[in-house]
């Protein structure tokens, strides 16, 4: 990928029709090289920090702001949603979601197989972004994000949510113990698992489970973009793909949403 490659964020009709600025940014359009080739936004990666900052600047500009306007947590696979009244100017408090009612604040999450979720109540003027891997999704990050948005004036039934590019079921093999853990925590969640390649393996439907969580939280409309991060190397970074190849690190993609 070259410096001249344009950004190619994925948007979704549900948020487009609500008039909400958003984007699930792919790896296209950045300046990073090597295993980070493209638009790596992972401050915690071992990429050249100058390249990461330039990549984040490009996303901020696309969203109509500057890097100071970005609110993205130091992600810990928790159920903690932060509320932002203004841009964080590079600060990264621990958490896995951000909600705001302030125009110009860019709520953002970083992913590389986990599910990014962008949410909006356009009528109330409240948006949010959540990072939902299996642990966060099981632990309640979706519910806490909806609750934080509700505290800002949103109504769950008016919220539109889109699950962005993440690892799809056919690409996500886990141990059979995962199914037991999910069923114990949430009876009925076993339907998001199918047999894997071996008797002790299962294939987990992460986007399906996150959509179920959104339904449980009372969200009015929700959809998945349908993109599998592990399967599409040209567009997406993937932790699982990097691990299977024995690569030392991987890039992270940013998903962002803002008011105005």
Coordinates of N, CA, C and O in Angstrom, one line a residue, residues 33-122:
X33 N 4.3 0.2 7.2 CA 4.9 -0.8 6.3 C 5.1 -2.1 7.0 O 4.9 -2.2 8.2
X34 N 5.6 -3.1 6.2 CA 5.9 -4.4 6.8 C 4.6 -5.1 7.2 O 3.6 -5.0 6.6
X35 N 4.6 -5.7 8.4 CA 3.4 -6.5 8.8 C 2.3 -5.5 9.2 O 1.1 -5.9 9.3
X36 N 2.6 -4.2 9.4 CA 1.6 -3.2 9.7 C 1.1 -2.4 8.4 O 0.5 -1.4 8.5
X37 N 1.5 -3.0 7.3 CA 1.2 -2.3 6.0 C -0.2 -1.7 5.9 O -1.2 -2.4 6.0
X38 N -0.2 -0.3 5.8 CA -1.5 0.3 5.7 C -1.8 1.2 6.9 O -0.9 1.9 7.4
X39 N -3.1 1.3 7.2 CA -3.6 2.2 8.2 C -3.6 1.6 9.6 O -4.7 1.5 10.2
X40 N -2.4 1.3 10.2 CA -2.4 0.8 11.5 C -2.5 2.0 12.5 O -1.8 2.9 12.5
X41 N -3.5 1.8 13.4 CA -3.7 2.9 14.4 C -3.4 2.5 15.8 O -3.8 3.1 16.8
X42 N -2.7 1.3 16.0 CA -2.4 0.8 17.3 C -1.3 1.5 18.0 O -0.1 1.2 17.7
X43 N -1.6 2.4 18.9 CA -0.5 3.0 19.7 C 0.3 2.0 20.4 O 1.5 2.2 20.7
X44 N -0.4 0.9 20.9 CA 0.3 -0.1 21.6 C 1.1 -1.1 20.8 O 1.7 -2.0 21.3
X45 N 1.0 -1.0 19.5 CA 1.8 -1.9 18.6 C 3.2 -1.5 18.6 O 3.6 -0.4 19.1
X46 N 4.1 -2.3 17.9 CA 5.5 -2.0 17.8 C 5.8 -1.3 16.5 O 7.0 -1.3 16.1
X47 N 4.8 -0.8 15.9 CA 5.0 0.0 14.6 C 5.7 1.3 14.9 O 5.8 1.7 16.1
X48 N 6.2 2.0 13.9 CA 6.8 3.3 14.0 C 5.8 4.2 14.6 O 4.7 4.5 13.9
X49 N 6.0 4.8 15.7 CA 5.0 5.7 16.3 C 4.6 6.9 15.4 O 3.5 7.3 15.4
X50 N 5.6 7.4 14.6 CA 5.3 8.5 13.7 C 4.2 8.1 12.6 O 3.4 8.8 12.3
X51 N 4.4 6.8 12.2 CA 3.4 6.3 11.2 C 2.0 6.1 11.8 O 1.0 6.5 11.2
X52 N 2.0 5.6 13.0 CA 0.7 5.4 13.7 C 0.0 6.8 13.9 O -1.2 6.9 13.7
X53 N 0.8 7.8 14.3 CA 0.2 9.1 14.5 C -0.3 9.7 13.2 O -1.4 10.4 13.2
X54 N 0.4 9.5 12.1 CA 0.0 10.0 10.8 C -1.3 9.3 10.4 O -2.3 9.9 9.9
X55 N -1.4 8.0 10.6 CA -2.6 7.2 10.3 C -3.8 7.7 11.1 O -4.9 7.9 10.6
X56 N -3.6 8.0 12.4 CA -4.7 8.5 13.2 C -5.1 9.9 12.8 O -6.2 10.3 12.8
X57 N -4.1 10.7 12.4 CA -4.4 12.1 11.9 C -5.3 12.0 10.7 O -6.2 12.8 10.5
X58 N -5.0 11.1 9.8 CA -5.8 10.9 8.5 C -7.2 10.5 8.9 O -8.2 11.0 8.2
X59 N -7.4 9.6 9.8 CA -8.8 9.3 10.2 C -9.5 10.4 10.8 O -10.7 10.7 10.5
X60 N -8.8 11.2 11.7 CA -9.4 12.3 12.4 C -9.9 13.3 11.3 O -11.0 13.9 11.4
X61 N -9.0 13.6 10.3 CA -9.4 14.5 9.3 C -10.6 14.1 8.5 O -11.5 14.9 8.2
X62 N -10.6 12.8 8.2 CA -11.8 12.2 7.5 C -13.1 12.4 8.3 O -14.1 12.6 7.7
X63 N -12.9 12.4 9.6 CA -14.1 12.5 10.5 C -14.4 14.0 10.8 O -15.3 14.3 11.6
X64 N -13.6 14.9 10.2 CA -13.8 16.3 10.3 C -13.2 17.0 11.5 O -13.6 18.1 11.9
X65 N -12.1 16.3 12.1 CA -11.5 16.9 13.2 C -10.0 16.7 13.2 O -9.4 16.5 12.2
X66 N -9.4 16.7 14.4 CA -8.0 16.5 14.6 C -7.8 15.3 15.6 O -8.7 14.9 16.2
X67 N -6.5 14.8 15.7 CA -6.3 13.7 16.6 C -6.7 14.0 18.1 O -7.1 13.1 18.8
X68 N -6.7 15.3 18.4 CA -7.1 15.7 19.8 C -8.6 15.4 20.1 O -9.0 15.3 21.2
X69 N -9.4 15.3 19.0 CA -10.8 15.0 19.1 C -11.1 13.6 19.3 O -12.3 13.2 19.7
X70 N -10.2 12.7 19.1 CA -10.4 11.2 19.2 C -10.5 10.8 20.7 O -9.7 11.2 21.5
X71 N -11.5 10.1 21.0 CA -11.6 9.5 22.3 C -11.6 7.9 22.2 O -12.6 7.3 21.7
X72 N -10.5 7.3 22.4 CA -10.3 5.9 22.3 C -9.6 5.4 23.6 O -8.5 5.9 23.9
X73 N -10.1 4.4 24.2 CA -9.6 3.9 25.5 C -8.4 3.0 25.3 O -8.1 2.5 24.2
X74 N -7.7 2.8 26.4 CA -6.7 1.7 26.6 C -7.6 0.5 26.9 O -8.1 0.3 28.0
X75 N -7.8 -0.3 25.9 CA -8.8 -1.4 25.9 C -8.3 -2.6 26.8 O -7.2 -3.0 26.6
X76 N -9.2 -3.1 27.6 CA -8.9 -4.1 28.6 C -9.9 -5.3 28.6 O -9.9 -6.0 29.5
X77 N -10.7 -5.3 27.6 CA -11.7 -6.4 27.5 C -12.7 -6.4 28.7 O -13.0 -7.4 29.2
X78 N -13.1 -5.2 29.0 CA -14.0 -5.0 30.2 C -15.4 -4.7 29.8 O -15.7 -4.7 28.6
X79 N -16.2 -4.3 30.8 CA -17.6 -3.8 30.5 C -17.7 -2.3 30.8 O -18.7 -1.8 31.1
X80 N -16.5 -1.6 30.8 CA -16.5 -0.2 31.2 C -16.6 0.7 30.0 O -15.8 0.7 29.1
X81 N -17.7 1.5 30.1 CA -17.9 2.5 29.1 C -17.6 3.9 29.7 O -18.1 4.3 30.7
X82 N -16.8 4.7 29.0 CA -16.5 6.0 29.4 C -17.4 7.0 28.7 O -17.9 6.8 27.6
X83 N -17.6 8.2 29.4 CA -18.4 9.3 28.7 C -17.4 10.4 28.5 O -16.7 10.8 29.4
X84 N -17.5 10.9 27.3 CA -16.6 12.0 26.8 C -17.3 13.3 26.6 O -18.3 13.3 25.8
X85 N -16.9 14.3 27.3 CA -17.5 15.7 27.1 C -16.7 16.5 26.0 O -17.2 17.5 25.5
X86 N -15.5 16.0 25.8 CA -14.6 16.7 24.8 C -13.6 15.7 24.4 O -13.5 14.6 24.9
X87 N -12.8 16.1 23.3 CA -11.7 15.2 22.9 C -10.7 14.9 24.0 O -10.6 15.8 24.9
X88 N -10.0 13.8 23.9 CA -9.1 13.4 25.0 C -7.7 13.9 24.8 O -6.8 13.6 25.6
X89 N -7.4 14.5 23.6 CA -6.0 15.0 23.4 C -4.9 14.0 23.6 O -3.9 14.3 24.2
X90 N -5.2 12.8 23.2 CA -4.2 11.7 23.3 C -4.2 10.9 24.6 O -3.6 9.9 24.7
X91 N -5.0 11.3 25.5 CA -5.2 10.5 26.7 C -6.0 9.2 26.4 O -6.8 9.2 25.5
X92 N -5.7 8.1 27.1 CA -6.3 6.8 26.9 C -6.7 6.2 28.2 O -6.0 5.3 28.7
X93 N -7.8 6.6 28.9 CA -8.2 5.9 30.1 C -8.6 4.5 29.8 O -9.0 4.2 28.7
X94 N -8.5 3.6 30.8 CA -8.9 2.2 30.6 C -10.4 2.1 30.4 O -11.2 2.9 31.0
X95 N -10.7 1.2 29.5 CA -12.2 1.0 29.2 C -12.3 0.4 27.9 O -11.3 0.1 27.2
X96 N -13.5 0.1 27.5 CA -13.8 -0.6 26.2 C -14.9 0.0 25.4 O -15.3 -0.6 24.4
X97 N -15.4 1.2 25.8 CA -16.4 1.9 25.0 C -16.4 3.3 25.4 O -15.9 3.7 26.5
X98 N -16.9 4.2 24.5 CA -17.0 5.6 24.8 C -18.4 6.1 24.2 O -18.8 5.7 23.2
X99 N -19.0 6.9 25.0 CA -20.3 7.5 24.6 C -20.2 9.1 24.7 O -19.5 9.5 25.6
X100 N -20.9 9.8 23.9 CA -20.9 11.3 24.0 C -22.2 11.9 23.5 O -22.9 11.3 22.6
X101 N -22.5 13.1 23.9 CA -23.5 13.9 23.4 C -22.9 15.2 22.9 O -23.7 16.1 22.6
X102 N -21.6 15.3 22.8 CA -20.9 16.5 22.4 C -20.5 16.4 20.9 O -19.8 15.6 20.5
X103 N -21.0 17.4 20.2 CA -20.6 17.5 18.7 C -19.1 17.6 18.6 O -18.5 18.3 19.4
X104 N -18.6 16.9 17.6 CA -17.1 17.0 17.3 C -16.3 16.0 18.0 O -15.1 15.8 17.6
X105 N -16.8 15.4 19.1 CA -16.0 14.3 19.7 C -16.1 13.1 18.9 O -17.2 12.6 18.5
X106 N -14.9 12.5 18.6 CA -14.9 11.3 17.8 C -14.7 10.0 18.7 O -13.6 9.8 19.2
X107 N -15.8 9.3 18.9 CA -15.8 8.1 19.7 C -15.1 7.0 18.8 O -15.6 6.8 17.7
X108 N -14.1 6.3 19.4 CA -13.4 5.4 18.5 C -13.0 4.1 19.3 O -12.8 4.2 20.6
X109 N -12.9 3.0 18.6 CA -12.4 1.8 19.2 C -11.4 1.2 18.2 O -11.5 1.4 17.0
X110 N -10.5 0.3 18.7 CA -9.5 -0.3 17.9 C -9.7 -1.8 17.9 O -10.0 -2.4 19.0
X111 N -9.7 -2.5 16.7 CA -9.9 -3.9 16.7 C -9.0 -4.6 15.6 O -8.5 -3.9 14.8
X112 N -8.9 -5.9 15.8 CA -8.2 -6.7 14.8 C -8.7 -8.1 14.9 O -7.9 -9.1 15.0
X113 N -10.0 -8.3 14.9 CA -10.8 -9.5 15.0 C -12.0 -9.3 16.0 O -13.0 -9.9 15.7
X114 N -11.7 -8.6 17.1 CA -12.9 -8.3 18.0 C -13.9 -7.5 17.2 O -13.6 -6.9 16.2
X115 N -15.1 -7.4 17.7 CA -16.2 -6.7 17.0 C -16.2 -5.2 17.4 O -16.4 -4.9 18.6
X116 N -16.1 -4.3 16.5 CA -16.4 -2.9 16.8 C -17.9 -2.6 16.6 O -18.5 -3.1 15.7
X117 N -18.5 -1.9 17.6 CA -19.9 -1.6 17.5 C -20.1 -0.1 17.5 O -19.6 0.6 18.5
X118 N -20.7 0.5 16.5 CA -21.0 1.9 16.5 C -22.5 2.1 16.7 O -23.3 1.4 16.1
X119 N -22.9 3.0 17.6 CA -24.3 3.2 18.0 C -24.7 4.6 18.0 O -23.9 5.5 18.3
X120 N -25.9 4.9 17.7 CA -26.4 6.3 17.6 C -27.9 6.4 17.9 O -28.7 5.6 17.4
X121 N -28.3 7.4 18.7 CA -29.7 7.8 18.7 C -29.6 9.2 18.1 O -29.3 10.2 18.8
X122 N -30.0 9.3 16.9 CA -29.8 10.6 16.1 C -30.8 11.6 16.7 O -30.5 12.8 16.8

